[in-house]
Protein backbone atom coordinates (compact mmCIF):
# COMPACT_ATOMS: atom_id res chain seq x y z
CA UNK A 1 0.00 0.00 0.00
CA UNK A 2 1.26 3.47 -0.90
CA UNK A 3 1.81 6.07 1.78
CA UNK A 4 0.58 9.39 0.30
CA UNK A 5 2.84 11.35 2.64
CA UNK A 6 5.88 9.82 0.94
CA UNK A 7 4.64 10.47 -2.61
CA UNK A 8 5.32 13.63 -4.59
CA UNK A 9 4.49 14.95 -8.06
CA UNK A 10 6.81 16.92 -10.31
CA UNK A 11 5.44 18.57 -13.45
CA UNK A 12 7.54 19.00 -16.59
CA UNK A 13 6.85 21.49 -19.37
CA UNK A 14 5.23 24.89 -19.56
CA UNK A 15 1.98 23.67 -21.05
CA UNK A 16 1.38 20.99 -18.43
CA UNK A 17 -2.05 21.32 -16.85
CA UNK A 18 -0.72 20.49 -13.37
CA UNK A 19 -3.60 18.22 -12.47
CA UNK A 20 -4.03 17.08 -8.88
CA UNK A 21 -3.14 13.45 -8.31
CA UNK A 22 -4.70 11.49 -5.46
CA UNK A 23 -3.68 8.36 -3.58
CA UNK A 24 -6.14 6.92 -1.08
CA UNK A 25 -8.22 10.09 -1.39
CA UNK A 26 -5.32 12.40 -0.47
CA UNK A 27 -3.86 14.95 -2.87
CA UNK A 28 -0.15 14.46 -3.55
CA UNK A 29 2.07 17.48 -2.98
CA UNK A 30 3.86 19.22 -5.85
CA UNK A 31 7.62 19.74 -5.80
CA UNK A 32 9.99 21.80 -7.93
CA UNK A 33 12.89 19.37 -7.59
CA UNK A 34 13.16 15.65 -6.98
CA UNK A 35 16.10 13.44 -6.09
CA UNK A 36 16.18 9.97 -7.56
CA UNK A 37 19.15 7.61 -7.42
CA UNK A 38 21.32 10.47 -6.19
CA UNK A 39 20.55 12.75 -9.13
CA UNK A 40 18.61 15.97 -8.54
CA UNK A 41 16.10 16.77 -11.27
CA UNK A 42 14.49 20.21 -11.49
CA UNK A 43 11.17 20.68 -13.23
CA UNK A 44 12.92 22.85 -15.85
CA UNK A 45 15.36 19.96 -16.48
CA UNK A 46 18.32 22.27 -15.86
CA UNK A 47 21.23 20.55 -14.18
CA UNK A 48 22.55 23.50 -12.15
CA UNK A 49 21.37 22.02 -8.85
CA UNK A 50 23.07 18.68 -9.57
CA UNK A 51 26.28 20.43 -10.62
CA UNK A 52 26.30 22.60 -7.50
CA UNK A 53 25.84 19.62 -5.21
CA UNK A 54 28.47 17.53 -7.01
CA UNK A 55 30.98 20.39 -6.91
CA UNK A 56 30.31 21.06 -3.22
CA UNK A 57 30.85 17.39 -2.35
CA UNK A 58 34.01 17.22 -4.49
CA UNK A 59 35.44 20.32 -2.77
CA UNK A 60 34.76 18.81 0.65
CA UNK A 61 36.59 15.61 -0.32
CA UNK A 62 39.48 17.68 -1.72
CA UNK A 63 39.68 19.58 1.57
CA UNK A 64 39.71 16.28 3.46
CA UNK A 65 42.59 15.04 1.31
CA UNK A 66 44.48 18.33 1.72
CA UNK A 67 44.13 18.31 5.51
CA UNK A 68 44.87 14.61 5.89
CA UNK A 69 48.12 14.31 3.96
CA UNK A 70 51.52 15.54 4.99
CA UNK A 71 53.41 14.28 1.93
CA UNK A 72 51.60 15.17 -1.29
CA UNK A 73 53.41 13.42 -4.11
CA UNK A 74 52.07 13.58 -7.62
CA UNK A 75 51.28 9.84 -7.79
CA UNK A 76 49.52 9.67 -4.44
CA UNK A 77 47.47 12.80 -5.07
CA UNK A 78 46.43 11.65 -8.54
CA UNK A 79 45.34 8.26 -7.21
CA UNK A 80 43.34 9.88 -4.39
CA UNK A 81 41.73 12.33 -6.82
CA UNK A 82 40.74 9.57 -9.24
CA UNK A 83 39.44 7.35 -6.44
CA UNK A 84 37.71 9.80 -4.10
CA UNK A 85 36.88 12.99 -6.02
CA UNK A 86 36.14 12.08 -9.64
CA UNK A 87 33.29 9.67 -8.80
CA UNK A 88 31.33 12.58 -7.29
CA UNK A 89 31.80 14.61 -10.46
CA UNK A 90 31.02 11.77 -12.84
CA UNK A 91 28.15 9.99 -11.10
CA UNK A 92 25.34 9.51 -13.67
CA UNK A 93 26.92 12.20 -15.84
CA UNK A 94 25.36 10.57 -18.90
CA UNK A 95 21.97 11.59 -17.54
CA UNK A 96 22.70 15.09 -16.23
CA UNK A 97 25.43 15.97 -18.73
CA UNK A 98 26.24 19.66 -18.16
CA UNK A 99 25.68 21.74 -21.27
CA UNK A 100 25.80 25.30 -19.93
CA UNK A 101 29.21 26.98 -19.87
CA UNK A 102 28.84 27.98 -16.20
CA UNK A 103 28.24 24.34 -15.19
CA UNK A 104 31.25 23.11 -17.14
CA UNK A 105 33.42 25.86 -15.61
CA UNK A 106 32.27 24.91 -12.10
CA UNK A 107 33.21 21.27 -12.66
CA UNK A 108 36.51 22.27 -14.24
CA UNK A 109 37.31 24.46 -11.21
CA UNK A 110 37.47 21.36 -9.01
CA UNK A 111 40.17 19.86 -11.22
CA UNK A 112 41.98 23.21 -11.31
CA UNK A 113 41.97 23.34 -7.50
CA UNK A 114 43.24 19.76 -7.31
CA UNK A 115 46.23 20.51 -9.53
CA UNK A 116 47.17 23.45 -7.29
CA UNK A 117 47.32 21.16 -4.24
CA UNK A 118 50.38 19.32 -5.55
CA UNK A 119 53.45 21.20 -4.27
CA UNK A 120 55.80 20.18 -7.10
CA UNK A 121 53.45 21.75 -9.66
CA UNK A 122 53.24 25.20 -8.16
CA UNK A 123 54.34 27.89 -10.57
CA UNK A 124 53.14 25.97 -13.64
CA UNK A 125 50.17 27.08 -15.71
CA UNK A 126 46.97 25.06 -15.54
CA UNK A 127 47.58 23.49 -18.96
CA UNK A 128 51.13 22.51 -17.97
CA UNK A 129 49.85 20.95 -14.75
CA UNK A 130 47.28 18.92 -16.69
CA UNK A 131 49.84 17.75 -19.25
CA UNK A 132 52.23 16.77 -16.47
CA UNK A 133 49.51 14.62 -14.87
CA UNK A 134 48.37 13.17 -18.17
CA UNK A 135 44.89 14.65 -17.69
CA UNK A 136 42.78 16.68 -20.05
CA UNK A 137 40.50 19.63 -19.63
mmCIF file of N, CA and C in Angstrom:
data_model
loop_
_atom_site.group_PDB
_atom_site.id
_atom_site.type_symbol
_atom_site.label_atom_id
_atom_site.label_comp_id
_atom_site.label_asym_id
_atom_site.label_seq_id
_atom_site.Cartn_x
_atom_site.Cartn_y
_atom_site.Cartn_z
ATOM 1 N N UNK A 1 0.849 -1.180 0.000
ATOM 2 C CA UNK A 1 0.000 0.000 0.000
ATOM 3 C C UNK A 1 0.894 1.242 0.000
ATOM 4 N N UNK A 2 0.516 2.229 -0.810
ATOM 5 C CA UNK A 2 1.261 3.471 -0.903
ATOM 6 C C UNK A 2 0.957 4.373 0.283
ATOM 7 N N UNK A 3 1.981 5.054 0.755
ATOM 8 C CA UNK A 3 1.806 6.067 1.784
ATOM 9 C C UNK A 3 1.802 7.428 1.084
ATOM 10 N N UNK A 4 0.656 8.103 1.033
ATOM 11 C CA UNK A 4 0.579 9.385 0.305
ATOM 12 C C UNK A 4 1.524 10.450 0.830
ATOM 13 N N UNK A 5 1.925 10.352 2.086
ATOM 14 C CA UNK A 5 2.841 11.348 2.645
ATOM 15 C C UNK A 5 4.248 11.216 2.056
ATOM 16 N N UNK A 6 4.565 10.040 1.515
ATOM 17 C CA UNK A 6 5.885 9.816 0.937
ATOM 18 C C UNK A 6 5.897 9.996 -0.579
ATOM 19 N N UNK A 7 4.755 10.311 -1.153
ATOM 20 C CA UNK A 7 4.643 10.471 -2.606
ATOM 21 C C UNK A 7 4.634 11.952 -2.976
ATOM 22 N N UNK A 8 5.273 12.261 -4.100
ATOM 23 C CA UNK A 8 5.325 13.635 -4.594
ATOM 24 C C UNK A 8 5.117 13.636 -6.099
ATOM 25 N N UNK A 9 4.712 14.782 -6.627
ATOM 26 C CA UNK A 9 4.492 14.949 -8.060
ATOM 27 C C UNK A 9 5.374 16.086 -8.544
ATOM 28 N N UNK A 10 6.033 15.863 -9.673
ATOM 29 C CA UNK A 10 6.809 16.917 -10.310
ATOM 30 C C UNK A 10 6.281 17.066 -11.737
ATOM 31 N N UNK A 11 5.999 18.288 -12.133
ATOM 32 C CA UNK A 11 5.443 18.572 -13.449
ATOM 33 C C UNK A 11 6.538 19.095 -14.363
ATOM 34 N N UNK A 12 6.577 18.569 -15.586
ATOM 35 C CA UNK A 12 7.537 19.005 -16.587
ATOM 36 C C UNK A 12 6.801 19.737 -17.698
ATOM 37 N N UNK A 13 7.412 20.772 -18.239
ATOM 38 C CA UNK A 13 6.854 21.490 -19.373
ATOM 39 C C UNK A 13 6.009 22.675 -18.971
ATOM 40 N N UNK A 14 5.985 23.669 -19.840
ATOM 41 C CA UNK A 14 5.227 24.895 -19.564
ATOM 42 C C UNK A 14 3.737 24.731 -19.821
ATOM 43 N N UNK A 15 3.380 23.826 -20.698
ATOM 44 C CA UNK A 15 1.975 23.675 -21.051
ATOM 45 C C UNK A 15 1.285 22.575 -20.251
ATOM 46 N N UNK A 16 1.968 22.037 -19.260
ATOM 47 C CA UNK A 16 1.382 20.991 -18.433
ATOM 48 C C UNK A 16 0.217 21.567 -17.633
ATOM 49 N N UNK A 17 -0.860 20.827 -17.535
ATOM 50 C CA UNK A 17 -2.054 21.316 -16.849
ATOM 51 C C UNK A 17 -1.948 21.256 -15.325
ATOM 52 N N UNK A 18 -0.941 20.598 -14.816
ATOM 53 C CA UNK A 18 -0.715 20.489 -13.367
ATOM 54 C C UNK A 18 -1.949 19.960 -12.637
ATOM 55 N N UNK A 19 -2.428 18.849 -13.091
ATOM 56 C CA UNK A 19 -3.597 18.219 -12.472
ATOM 57 C C UNK A 19 -3.237 17.704 -11.084
ATOM 58 N N UNK A 20 -4.233 17.636 -10.219
ATOM 59 C CA UNK A 20 -4.029 17.078 -8.885
ATOM 60 C C UNK A 20 -4.114 15.557 -8.967
ATOM 61 N N UNK A 21 -3.141 14.906 -8.356
ATOM 62 C CA UNK A 21 -3.141 13.453 -8.310
ATOM 63 C C UNK A 21 -3.470 13.027 -6.892
ATOM 64 N N UNK A 22 -4.245 11.967 -6.774
ATOM 65 C CA UNK A 22 -4.696 11.490 -5.460
ATOM 66 C C UNK A 22 -4.294 10.042 -5.257
ATOM 67 N N UNK A 23 -3.935 9.725 -4.021
ATOM 68 C CA UNK A 23 -3.682 8.358 -3.584
ATOM 69 C C UNK A 23 -4.449 8.173 -2.285
ATOM 70 N N UNK A 24 -5.289 7.193 -2.262
ATOM 71 C CA UNK A 24 -6.137 6.919 -1.084
ATOM 72 C C UNK A 24 -6.935 8.158 -0.677
ATOM 73 N N UNK A 25 -7.387 8.919 -1.659
ATOM 74 C CA UNK A 25 -8.220 10.087 -1.385
ATOM 75 C C UNK A 25 -7.457 11.319 -0.940
ATOM 76 N N UNK A 26 -6.129 11.258 -0.900
ATOM 77 C CA UNK A 26 -5.324 12.401 -0.474
ATOM 78 C C UNK A 26 -4.573 12.963 -1.668
ATOM 79 N N UNK A 27 -4.550 14.279 -1.771
ATOM 80 C CA UNK A 27 -3.856 14.951 -2.873
ATOM 81 C C UNK A 27 -2.349 14.897 -2.622
ATOM 82 N N UNK A 28 -1.609 14.509 -3.659
ATOM 83 C CA UNK A 28 -0.148 14.456 -3.551
ATOM 84 C C UNK A 28 0.418 15.856 -3.697
ATOM 85 N N UNK A 29 1.483 16.139 -2.947
ATOM 86 C CA UNK A 29 2.069 17.477 -2.984
ATOM 87 C C UNK A 29 2.963 17.640 -4.206
ATOM 88 N N UNK A 30 3.031 18.863 -4.702
ATOM 89 C CA UNK A 30 3.859 19.216 -5.852
ATOM 90 C C UNK A 30 5.227 19.666 -5.378
ATOM 91 N N UNK A 31 6.264 19.311 -6.121
ATOM 92 C CA UNK A 31 7.621 19.735 -5.798
ATOM 93 C C UNK A 31 8.277 20.315 -7.042
ATOM 94 N N UNK A 32 9.235 21.193 -6.837
ATOM 95 C CA UNK A 32 9.992 21.802 -7.932
ATOM 96 C C UNK A 32 11.182 20.926 -8.334
ATOM 97 N N UNK A 33 11.694 20.166 -7.373
ATOM 98 C CA UNK A 33 12.895 19.373 -7.593
ATOM 99 C C UNK A 33 12.742 18.031 -6.899
ATOM 100 N N UNK A 34 13.249 16.992 -7.545
ATOM 101 C CA UNK A 34 13.156 15.652 -6.979
ATOM 102 C C UNK A 34 14.513 14.975 -7.085
ATOM 103 N N UNK A 35 14.857 14.191 -6.070
ATOM 104 C CA UNK A 35 16.100 13.439 -6.090
ATOM 105 C C UNK A 35 15.761 11.974 -6.298
ATOM 106 N N UNK A 36 16.390 11.373 -7.293
ATOM 107 C CA UNK A 36 16.178 9.968 -7.559
ATOM 108 C C UNK A 36 17.517 9.346 -7.915
ATOM 109 N N UNK A 37 17.872 8.285 -7.220
ATOM 110 C CA UNK A 37 19.153 7.605 -7.423
ATOM 111 C C UNK A 37 20.342 8.552 -7.310
ATOM 112 N N UNK A 38 20.227 9.544 -6.445
ATOM 113 C CA UNK A 38 21.320 10.470 -6.195
ATOM 114 C C UNK A 38 21.440 11.605 -7.189
ATOM 115 N N UNK A 39 20.516 11.689 -8.139
ATOM 116 C CA UNK A 39 20.546 12.753 -9.134
ATOM 117 C C UNK A 39 19.369 13.688 -8.875
ATOM 118 N N UNK A 40 19.654 14.973 -8.789
ATOM 119 C CA UNK A 40 18.613 15.971 -8.542
ATOM 120 C C UNK A 40 18.073 16.470 -9.878
ATOM 121 N N UNK A 41 16.757 16.367 -10.037
ATOM 122 C CA UNK A 41 16.104 16.773 -11.273
ATOM 123 C C UNK A 41 15.164 17.928 -10.954
ATOM 124 N N UNK A 42 15.357 19.048 -11.654
ATOM 125 C CA UNK A 42 14.491 20.205 -11.490
ATOM 126 C C UNK A 42 13.405 20.141 -12.556
ATOM 127 N N UNK A 43 12.286 20.749 -12.276
ATOM 128 C CA UNK A 43 11.173 20.679 -13.233
ATOM 129 C C UNK A 43 11.514 21.335 -14.561
ATOM 130 N N UNK A 44 12.482 22.235 -14.591
ATOM 131 C CA UNK A 44 12.916 22.850 -15.848
ATOM 132 C C UNK A 44 13.938 21.988 -16.584
ATOM 133 N N UNK A 45 14.349 20.889 -15.965
ATOM 134 C CA UNK A 45 15.358 19.956 -16.481
ATOM 135 C C UNK A 45 16.737 20.579 -16.604
ATOM 136 N N UNK A 46 16.977 21.687 -15.905
ATOM 137 C CA UNK A 46 18.316 22.274 -15.861
ATOM 138 C C UNK A 46 19.115 21.527 -14.794
ATOM 139 N N UNK A 47 20.394 21.381 -15.041
ATOM 140 C CA UNK A 47 21.228 20.553 -14.176
ATOM 141 C C UNK A 47 22.036 21.361 -13.168
ATOM 142 N N UNK A 48 21.756 22.638 -13.030
ATOM 143 C CA UNK A 48 22.552 23.503 -12.153
ATOM 144 C C UNK A 48 22.556 22.997 -10.716
ATOM 145 N N UNK A 49 21.436 22.521 -10.227
ATOM 146 C CA UNK A 49 21.372 22.015 -8.849
ATOM 147 C C UNK A 49 22.273 20.799 -8.679
ATOM 148 N N UNK A 50 22.230 19.878 -9.634
ATOM 149 C CA UNK A 50 23.068 18.684 -9.566
ATOM 150 C C UNK A 50 24.539 19.063 -9.632
ATOM 151 N N UNK A 51 24.892 19.989 -10.500
ATOM 152 C CA UNK A 51 26.279 20.427 -10.624
ATOM 153 C C UNK A 51 26.742 21.072 -9.324
ATOM 154 N N UNK A 52 25.930 21.939 -8.749
ATOM 155 C CA UNK A 52 26.298 22.603 -7.496
ATOM 156 C C UNK A 52 26.537 21.599 -6.381
ATOM 157 N N UNK A 53 25.682 20.618 -6.273
ATOM 158 C CA UNK A 53 25.844 19.617 -5.210
ATOM 159 C C UNK A 53 27.060 18.736 -5.451
ATOM 160 N N UNK A 54 27.303 18.356 -6.698
ATOM 161 C CA UNK A 54 28.472 17.534 -7.014
ATOM 162 C C UNK A 54 29.763 18.300 -6.744
ATOM 163 N N UNK A 55 29.795 19.572 -7.128
ATOM 164 C CA UNK A 55 30.984 20.394 -6.913
ATOM 165 C C UNK A 55 31.220 20.603 -5.419
ATOM 166 N N UNK A 56 30.167 20.862 -4.668
ATOM 167 C CA UNK A 56 30.307 21.057 -3.220
ATOM 168 C C UNK A 56 30.870 19.806 -2.552
ATOM 169 N N UNK A 57 30.365 18.638 -2.927
ATOM 170 C CA UNK A 57 30.850 17.387 -2.352
ATOM 171 C C UNK A 57 32.302 17.136 -2.754
ATOM 172 N N UNK A 58 32.639 17.420 -4.018
ATOM 173 C CA UNK A 58 34.009 17.219 -4.486
ATOM 174 C C UNK A 58 34.977 18.140 -3.749
ATOM 175 N N UNK A 59 34.578 19.398 -3.526
ATOM 176 C CA UNK A 59 35.436 20.317 -2.766
ATOM 177 C C UNK A 59 35.640 19.840 -1.332
ATOM 178 N N UNK A 60 34.609 19.287 -0.738
ATOM 179 C CA UNK A 60 34.758 18.807 0.645
ATOM 180 C C UNK A 60 35.715 17.619 0.697
ATOM 181 N N UNK A 61 35.654 16.740 -0.287
ATOM 182 C CA UNK A 61 36.587 15.612 -0.322
ATOM 183 C C UNK A 61 38.005 16.106 -0.587
ATOM 184 N N UNK A 62 38.157 17.096 -1.475
ATOM 185 C CA UNK A 62 39.484 17.676 -1.717
ATOM 186 C C UNK A 62 40.065 18.295 -0.448
ATOM 187 N N UNK A 63 39.230 18.985 0.312
ATOM 188 C CA UNK A 63 39.685 19.582 1.572
ATOM 189 C C UNK A 63 40.109 18.499 2.557
ATOM 190 N N UNK A 64 39.363 17.405 2.593
ATOM 191 C CA UNK A 64 39.711 16.277 3.458
ATOM 192 C C UNK A 64 41.073 15.709 3.074
ATOM 193 N N UNK A 65 41.303 15.548 1.780
ATOM 194 C CA UNK A 65 42.591 15.040 1.310
ATOM 195 C C UNK A 65 43.708 16.022 1.659
ATOM 196 N N UNK A 66 43.475 17.305 1.440
ATOM 197 C CA UNK A 66 44.481 18.325 1.716
ATOM 198 C C UNK A 66 44.861 18.367 3.196
ATOM 199 N N UNK A 67 43.851 18.274 4.067
ATOM 200 C CA UNK A 67 44.129 18.305 5.507
ATOM 201 C C UNK A 67 44.772 17.024 6.010
ATOM 202 N N UNK A 68 44.458 15.905 5.370
ATOM 203 C CA UNK A 68 44.874 14.615 5.893
ATOM 204 C C UNK A 68 46.234 14.133 5.454
ATOM 205 N N UNK A 69 46.828 14.776 4.472
ATOM 206 C CA UNK A 69 48.115 14.306 3.962
ATOM 207 C C UNK A 69 49.231 15.283 4.277
ATOM 208 N N UNK A 70 50.323 14.741 4.741
ATOM 209 C CA UNK A 70 51.517 15.539 4.986
ATOM 210 C C UNK A 70 52.366 15.579 3.720
ATOM 211 N N UNK A 71 52.579 14.406 3.128
ATOM 212 C CA UNK A 71 53.406 14.281 1.929
ATOM 213 C C UNK A 71 52.486 14.147 0.724
ATOM 214 N N UNK A 72 52.518 15.131 -0.155
ATOM 215 C CA UNK A 72 51.596 15.166 -1.290
ATOM 216 C C UNK A 72 52.352 14.953 -2.598
ATOM 217 N N UNK A 73 52.728 13.712 -2.849
ATOM 218 C CA UNK A 73 53.414 13.425 -4.109
ATOM 219 C C UNK A 73 52.407 13.382 -5.251
ATOM 220 N N UNK A 74 52.917 13.544 -6.430
ATOM 221 C CA UNK A 74 52.072 13.576 -7.620
ATOM 222 C C UNK A 74 51.283 12.276 -7.769
ATOM 223 N N UNK A 75 51.935 11.134 -7.617
ATOM 224 C CA UNK A 75 51.279 9.838 -7.789
ATOM 225 C C UNK A 75 50.189 9.582 -6.763
ATOM 226 N N UNK A 76 50.489 9.890 -5.509
ATOM 227 C CA UNK A 76 49.518 9.667 -4.435
ATOM 228 C C UNK A 76 48.312 10.583 -4.612
ATOM 229 N N UNK A 77 48.567 11.843 -4.909
ATOM 230 C CA UNK A 77 47.467 12.802 -5.074
ATOM 231 C C UNK A 77 46.586 12.433 -6.270
ATOM 232 N N UNK A 78 47.214 12.025 -7.368
ATOM 233 C CA UNK A 78 46.434 11.647 -8.544
ATOM 234 C C UNK A 78 45.557 10.437 -8.251
ATOM 235 N N UNK A 79 46.120 9.463 -7.548
ATOM 236 C CA UNK A 79 45.342 8.262 -7.205
ATOM 237 C C UNK A 79 44.173 8.611 -6.282
ATOM 238 N N UNK A 80 44.415 9.465 -5.300
ATOM 239 C CA UNK A 80 43.335 9.880 -4.395
ATOM 240 C C UNK A 80 42.268 10.675 -5.140
ATOM 241 N N UNK A 81 42.692 11.545 -6.042
ATOM 242 C CA UNK A 81 41.729 12.330 -6.825
ATOM 243 C C UNK A 81 40.855 11.413 -7.674
ATOM 244 N N UNK A 82 41.494 10.478 -8.365
ATOM 245 C CA UNK A 82 40.742 9.573 -9.238
ATOM 246 C C UNK A 82 39.819 8.653 -8.446
ATOM 247 N N UNK A 83 40.219 8.292 -7.242
ATOM 248 C CA UNK A 83 39.439 7.351 -6.439
ATOM 249 C C UNK A 83 38.353 8.024 -5.613
ATOM 250 N N UNK A 84 38.639 9.188 -5.050
ATOM 251 C CA UNK A 84 37.712 9.804 -4.099
ATOM 252 C C UNK A 84 36.933 10.998 -4.641
ATOM 253 N N UNK A 85 37.526 11.754 -5.564
ATOM 254 C CA UNK A 85 36.881 12.993 -6.015
ATOM 255 C C UNK A 85 36.116 12.796 -7.319
ATOM 256 N N UNK A 86 36.765 12.215 -8.319
ATOM 257 C CA UNK A 86 36.140 12.080 -9.637
ATOM 258 C C UNK A 86 34.793 11.361 -9.613
ATOM 259 N N UNK A 87 34.612 10.315 -8.801
ATOM 260 C CA UNK A 87 33.293 9.666 -8.799
ATOM 261 C C UNK A 87 32.146 10.615 -8.461
ATOM 262 N N UNK A 88 32.382 11.606 -7.619
ATOM 263 C CA UNK A 88 31.330 12.577 -7.287
ATOM 264 C C UNK A 88 31.012 13.467 -8.486
ATOM 265 N N UNK A 89 32.006 13.751 -9.295
ATOM 266 C CA UNK A 89 31.799 14.610 -10.455
ATOM 267 C C UNK A 89 31.211 13.853 -11.641
ATOM 268 N N UNK A 90 31.429 12.550 -11.683
ATOM 269 C CA UNK A 90 31.019 11.771 -12.845
ATOM 270 C C UNK A 90 29.814 10.875 -12.595
ATOM 271 N N UNK A 91 29.254 10.881 -11.407
ATOM 272 C CA UNK A 91 28.146 9.991 -11.100
ATOM 273 C C UNK A 91 26.941 10.323 -11.981
ATOM 274 N N UNK A 92 26.496 9.373 -12.765
ATOM 275 C CA UNK A 92 25.340 9.510 -13.673
ATOM 276 C C UNK A 92 25.473 10.700 -14.619
ATOM 277 N N UNK A 93 26.697 11.034 -14.989
ATOM 278 C CA UNK A 93 26.915 12.204 -15.837
ATOM 279 C C UNK A 93 26.263 12.030 -17.213
ATOM 280 N N UNK A 94 26.032 10.794 -17.620
ATOM 281 C CA UNK A 94 25.360 10.574 -18.905
ATOM 282 C C UNK A 94 23.937 11.116 -18.854
ATOM 283 N N UNK A 95 23.337 11.097 -17.682
ATOM 284 C CA UNK A 95 21.973 11.592 -17.535
ATOM 285 C C UNK A 95 21.942 13.117 -17.412
ATOM 286 N N UNK A 96 22.775 13.657 -16.518
ATOM 287 C CA UNK A 96 22.698 15.094 -16.232
ATOM 288 C C UNK A 96 23.803 15.884 -16.928
ATOM 289 N N UNK A 97 24.339 15.362 -17.986
ATOM 290 C CA UNK A 97 25.432 15.968 -18.728
ATOM 291 C C UNK A 97 25.322 17.501 -18.782
ATOM 292 N N UNK A 98 26.301 18.196 -18.190
ATOM 293 C CA UNK A 98 26.239 19.663 -18.160
ATOM 294 C C UNK A 98 26.454 20.245 -19.556
ATOM 295 N N UNK A 99 25.582 21.140 -19.946
ATOM 296 C CA UNK A 99 25.678 21.742 -21.267
ATOM 297 C C UNK A 99 25.857 23.252 -21.210
ATOM 298 N N UNK A 100 25.588 23.865 -20.073
ATOM 299 C CA UNK A 100 25.804 25.302 -19.932
ATOM 300 C C UNK A 100 27.261 25.566 -19.567
ATOM 301 N N UNK A 101 27.801 26.634 -20.104
ATOM 302 C CA UNK A 101 29.205 26.977 -19.867
ATOM 303 C C UNK A 101 29.500 27.128 -18.374
ATOM 304 N N UNK A 102 28.594 27.757 -17.631
ATOM 305 C CA UNK A 102 28.842 27.978 -16.202
ATOM 306 C C UNK A 102 28.934 26.663 -15.434
ATOM 307 N N UNK A 103 28.182 25.652 -15.848
ATOM 308 C CA UNK A 103 28.244 24.343 -15.188
ATOM 309 C C UNK A 103 29.552 23.630 -15.499
ATOM 310 N N UNK A 104 29.987 23.717 -16.742
ATOM 311 C CA UNK A 104 31.255 23.106 -17.141
ATOM 312 C C UNK A 104 32.411 23.787 -16.417
ATOM 313 N N UNK A 105 32.366 25.106 -16.305
ATOM 314 C CA UNK A 105 33.417 25.860 -15.614
ATOM 315 C C UNK A 105 33.468 25.475 -14.135
ATOM 316 N N UNK A 106 32.310 25.297 -13.520
ATOM 317 C CA UNK A 106 32.266 24.913 -12.098
ATOM 318 C C UNK A 106 32.899 23.534 -11.892
ATOM 319 N N UNK A 107 32.607 22.598 -12.777
ATOM 320 C CA UNK A 107 33.209 21.265 -12.665
ATOM 321 C C UNK A 107 34.712 21.317 -12.935
ATOM 322 N N UNK A 108 35.089 22.126 -13.897
ATOM 323 C CA UNK A 108 36.510 22.271 -14.235
ATOM 324 C C UNK A 108 37.291 22.914 -13.084
ATOM 325 N N UNK A 109 36.646 23.780 -12.323
ATOM 326 C CA UNK A 109 37.310 24.463 -11.207
ATOM 327 C C UNK A 109 37.774 23.473 -10.142
ATOM 328 N N UNK A 110 37.056 22.377 -9.989
ATOM 329 C CA UNK A 110 37.472 21.355 -9.013
ATOM 330 C C UNK A 110 38.805 20.758 -9.446
ATOM 331 N N UNK A 111 38.922 20.425 -10.722
ATOM 332 C CA UNK A 111 40.175 19.863 -11.225
ATOM 333 C C UNK A 111 41.307 20.881 -11.141
ATOM 334 N N UNK A 112 40.979 22.140 -11.411
ATOM 335 C CA UNK A 112 41.981 23.207 -11.308
ATOM 336 C C UNK A 112 42.495 23.319 -9.873
ATOM 337 N N UNK A 113 41.578 23.271 -8.909
ATOM 338 C CA UNK A 113 41.972 23.343 -7.497
ATOM 339 C C UNK A 113 42.839 22.148 -7.125
ATOM 340 N N UNK A 114 42.458 20.959 -7.601
ATOM 341 C CA UNK A 114 43.240 19.758 -7.307
ATOM 342 C C UNK A 114 44.679 19.913 -7.786
ATOM 343 N N UNK A 115 44.870 20.414 -8.999
ATOM 344 C CA UNK A 115 46.231 20.509 -9.527
ATOM 345 C C UNK A 115 47.075 21.515 -8.740
ATOM 346 N N UNK A 116 46.422 22.479 -8.116
ATOM 347 C CA UNK A 116 47.171 23.448 -7.291
ATOM 348 C C UNK A 116 47.586 22.868 -5.948
ATOM 349 N N UNK A 117 46.981 21.762 -5.526
ATOM 350 C CA UNK A 117 47.324 21.164 -4.237
ATOM 351 C C UNK A 117 48.647 20.409 -4.264
ATOM 352 N N UNK A 118 49.139 20.094 -5.435
ATOM 353 C CA UNK A 118 50.381 19.322 -5.552
ATOM 354 C C UNK A 118 51.557 20.299 -5.516
ATOM 355 N N UNK A 119 52.382 20.209 -4.461
ATOM 356 C CA UNK A 119 53.455 21.197 -4.270
ATOM 357 C C UNK A 119 54.445 21.279 -5.432
ATOM 358 N N UNK A 120 54.792 20.155 -6.030
ATOM 359 C CA UNK A 120 55.800 20.179 -7.096
ATOM 360 C C UNK A 120 55.294 20.810 -8.395
ATOM 361 N N UNK A 121 54.010 21.143 -8.455
ATOM 362 C CA UNK A 121 53.446 21.746 -9.663
ATOM 363 C C UNK A 121 53.150 23.221 -9.499
ATOM 364 N N UNK A 122 53.476 23.769 -8.366
ATOM 365 C CA UNK A 122 53.244 25.198 -8.164
ATOM 366 C C UNK A 122 54.136 25.996 -9.101
ATOM 367 N N UNK A 123 53.592 27.050 -9.638
ATOM 368 C CA UNK A 123 54.338 27.885 -10.568
ATOM 369 C C UNK A 123 54.084 27.519 -12.028
ATOM 370 N N UNK A 124 53.460 26.362 -12.274
ATOM 371 C CA UNK A 124 53.135 25.971 -13.642
ATOM 372 C C UNK A 124 51.747 26.490 -14.005
ATOM 373 N N UNK A 125 51.508 26.688 -15.277
ATOM 374 C CA UNK A 125 50.170 27.084 -15.712
ATOM 375 C C UNK A 125 49.238 25.874 -15.589
ATOM 376 N N UNK A 126 47.953 26.132 -15.679
ATOM 377 C CA UNK A 126 46.966 25.060 -15.542
ATOM 378 C C UNK A 126 47.159 24.003 -16.630
ATOM 379 N N UNK A 127 47.391 24.426 -17.862
ATOM 380 C CA UNK A 127 47.577 23.489 -18.962
ATOM 381 C C UNK A 127 48.833 22.645 -18.757
ATOM 382 N N UNK A 128 49.897 23.261 -18.253
ATOM 383 C CA UNK A 128 51.135 22.514 -17.975
ATOM 384 C C UNK A 128 50.918 21.505 -16.854
ATOM 385 N N UNK A 129 50.152 21.894 -15.843
ATOM 386 C CA UNK A 129 49.854 20.951 -14.751
ATOM 387 C C UNK A 129 49.060 19.757 -15.269
ATOM 388 N N UNK A 130 48.073 20.011 -16.121
ATOM 389 C CA UNK A 130 47.276 18.918 -16.688
ATOM 390 C C UNK A 130 48.133 17.998 -17.548
ATOM 391 N N UNK A 131 48.969 18.571 -18.404
ATOM 392 C CA UNK A 131 49.835 17.753 -19.249
ATOM 393 C C UNK A 131 50.789 16.917 -18.409
ATOM 394 N N UNK A 132 51.316 17.481 -17.352
ATOM 395 C CA UNK A 132 52.232 16.770 -16.474
ATOM 396 C C UNK A 132 51.550 15.563 -15.806
ATOM 397 N N UNK A 133 50.262 15.715 -15.500
ATOM 398 C CA UNK A 133 49.512 14.619 -14.872
ATOM 399 C C UNK A 133 48.899 13.663 -15.886
ATOM 400 N N UNK A 134 48.977 14.008 -17.162
ATOM 401 C CA UNK A 134 48.368 13.168 -18.171
ATOM 402 C C UNK A 134 46.852 13.284 -18.180
ATOM 403 N N UNK A 135 46.341 14.400 -17.715
ATOM 404 C CA UNK A 135 44.887 14.651 -17.686
ATOM 405 C C UNK A 135 44.527 15.601 -18.810
ATOM 406 N N UNK A 136 43.265 15.750 -19.038
ATOM 407 C CA UNK A 136 42.778 16.678 -20.052
ATOM 408 C C UNK A 136 41.717 17.575 -19.446
ATOM 409 N N UNK A 137 41.454 18.649 -20.110
ATOM 410 C CA UNK A 137 40.496 19.629 -19.634
ATOM 411 C C UNK A 137 39.074 19.185 -19.898
#
